[in-house]
Amino acid sequence: MKGTLMLSWILIICLSQVAVRSQYYSDTLPYHPKPPKVTNLHFFMHEHTGVTVVVLTQANVTSNNSSVTFATLVAVNDPLRTGPEPDSEVIGNVQGISLLAGSNASSTQYIEFGFNTGKFNGSSLSVFSRGEQGLAVVGGRGRFMMATGTVLFNPILINATNVIMEFNFTVVHY
């Protein structure tokens, strides 16, 4: 018993000496944040029902007077173009999911606007918002690292097979 008590005290003293002799060391570096940049983007999304938008699942609701079935989940993969014309230059694509959750065709969307040409090649903007007039930019990659901002959209054409949407982004990034 006496030997165990002596060994315990020796270990306590040794450990306290280790803690005293090995102090935590770090240099404090000054923080120099990059100034924020504001970028305005304008482009068009071209959607073709059944080709670039596919219904993943929907609820089995028998009484719905809406043109959009309640609780429909769709996957989106649409081209981004510089203009509303079908032959305008492709600058990227929109990928994501949208949940149509209301009788008035309201939706909640997570979509990523990816760019594969020009100044923003390899960059993308993430939007997560309800499908109302002003969408929220919640992040980005590449040149749009830590992006925030808003998106205003305007439907140019909506028919049974095609949708063309105009997007105006105002993005703050670093």
XYZ file of C-alpha atoms in Angstrom:
174
model
C 0.000 0.000 0.000
C 2.797 2.368 0.951
C 4.591 1.623 -2.346
C 1.441 2.349 -4.386
C 0.919 5.667 -2.614
C 4.546 6.669 -3.246
C 4.265 5.732 -6.938
C 1.070 7.800 -7.257
C 2.786 10.900 -5.824
C 5.783 10.467 -8.118
C 3.458 10.275 -11.165
C 1.526 13.364 -10.051
C 4.743 15.365 -9.598
C 6.124 14.216 -12.973
C 2.904 15.076 -14.796
C 2.728 18.515 -13.206
C 6.329 19.202 -14.271
C 5.482 18.204 -17.855
C 2.515 20.568 -17.840
C 4.646 23.430 -16.441
C 7.567 22.913 -18.818
C 5.517 22.502 -22.036
C 3.540 25.708 -22.307
C 1.218 26.238 -25.250
C 2.838 28.522 -27.790
C 1.306 30.382 -30.705
C 1.862 33.565 -32.633
C -1.111 35.826 -33.066
C -1.350 36.851 -36.672
C -3.155 40.017 -37.700
C -6.446 39.541 -39.532
C -6.642 41.336 -42.870
C -10.016 40.518 -44.451
C -10.424 40.858 -48.172
C -12.802 43.625 -49.178
C -16.212 42.348 -50.272
C -17.086 42.412 -53.967
C -20.556 42.966 -55.373
C -21.300 41.154 -58.639
C -24.448 41.495 -60.731
C -25.250 38.579 -63.039
C -27.945 38.282 -65.697
C -28.779 35.069 -67.570
C -31.622 32.770 -68.641
C -32.586 29.240 -67.636
C -34.102 27.022 -70.344
C -36.207 24.158 -68.965
C -37.737 21.327 -70.981
C -40.332 19.320 -69.052
C -39.547 15.599 -69.017
C -36.002 16.185 -70.293
C -34.305 18.642 -67.917
C -36.927 18.370 -65.135
C -38.006 14.951 -63.889
C -40.590 14.108 -61.211
C -38.895 11.974 -58.559
C -41.895 11.327 -56.336
C -45.285 12.720 -55.478
C -47.940 12.132 -52.856
C -50.970 10.044 -53.697
C -53.627 12.737 -53.246
C -56.992 12.055 -54.838
C -58.734 15.391 -54.281
C -56.592 18.253 -55.577
C -57.973 21.054 -57.679
C -54.521 22.463 -58.478
C -52.655 22.002 -61.753
C -49.606 20.962 -59.669
C -49.908 17.854 -57.533
C -49.368 18.521 -53.825
C -46.033 17.245 -52.434
C -44.219 16.679 -55.711
C -40.413 16.388 -55.625
C -38.628 17.174 -58.895
C -34.989 17.058 -59.971
C -33.708 19.897 -62.137
C -30.798 19.986 -64.605
C -31.319 22.965 -66.911
C -28.895 24.869 -69.155
C -28.041 28.503 -68.402
C -27.853 30.702 -71.477
C -26.883 34.289 -72.201
C -30.252 35.061 -73.815
C -33.840 33.853 -74.091
C -33.239 32.393 -77.571
C -32.823 28.590 -77.704
C -29.567 28.949 -79.682
C -27.911 31.508 -77.358
C -24.570 30.600 -75.774
C -24.626 28.065 -72.909
C -22.653 29.430 -69.934
C -23.469 26.762 -67.331
C -26.304 24.796 -65.820
C -28.779 24.711 -62.948
C -28.951 21.541 -60.862
C -31.023 20.847 -57.794
C -34.312 19.766 -56.320
C -37.625 21.504 -55.843
C -40.490 20.498 -53.582
C -43.885 21.671 -54.816
C -45.787 21.777 -51.561
C -48.851 23.923 -51.951
C -52.111 24.101 -53.790
C -50.974 27.433 -55.258
C -47.825 25.887 -56.793
C -45.494 27.327 -54.135
C -42.194 25.528 -53.800
C -39.077 25.193 -51.704
C -35.925 24.888 -53.770
C -32.296 23.981 -53.362
C -30.561 24.762 -56.634
C -26.967 25.292 -57.679
C -26.125 27.644 -60.545
C -22.846 26.345 -61.990
C -20.760 28.211 -64.555
C -18.481 26.423 -67.027
C -17.287 29.258 -69.291
C -15.788 32.723 -69.000
C -14.638 34.618 -65.934
C -16.599 32.407 -63.504
C -15.626 29.044 -65.017
C -15.702 26.384 -62.269
C -17.630 28.608 -59.851
C -21.182 28.170 -58.632
C -23.853 29.873 -56.553
C -26.107 28.018 -54.108
C -29.719 29.103 -53.683
C -31.989 27.749 -50.982
C -35.317 29.457 -50.700
C -39.039 29.383 -51.200
C -40.045 29.884 -54.800
C -41.127 33.472 -54.372
C -39.934 36.569 -56.194
C -36.733 37.064 -54.175
C -34.607 33.939 -53.739
C -31.737 33.814 -51.221
C -28.136 33.105 -52.226
C -26.711 31.100 -49.319
C -23.211 30.259 -50.549
C -20.938 29.519 -53.426
C -17.761 27.886 -54.688
C -14.767 29.124 -56.630
C -14.915 32.879 -57.289
C -18.133 33.035 -55.228
C -16.678 31.684 -51.980
C -18.844 32.713 -48.976
C -21.398 34.389 -51.231
C -24.640 35.928 -50.035
C -27.215 37.862 -51.955
C -30.554 37.848 -53.691
C -31.984 36.583 -56.939
C -34.872 38.149 -58.790
C -36.457 36.097 -61.535
C -38.919 36.811 -64.282
C -40.750 34.124 -66.283
C -40.298 34.830 -69.995
C -42.101 31.780 -71.382
C -44.156 29.092 -69.659
C -46.053 26.448 -71.616
C -46.717 22.707 -71.383
C -43.201 21.663 -72.430
C -40.867 24.672 -72.003
C -40.031 27.251 -69.369
C -37.638 30.156 -69.894
C -36.755 32.157 -66.779
C -34.707 35.350 -66.604
C -32.447 35.621 -63.523
C -30.870 38.748 -62.032
C -28.346 37.979 -59.274
C -26.835 40.494 -56.870
C -24.076 38.676 -55.017
C -21.685 39.817 -52.274
C -18.575 37.618 -52.125
C -14.887 37.749 -51.202
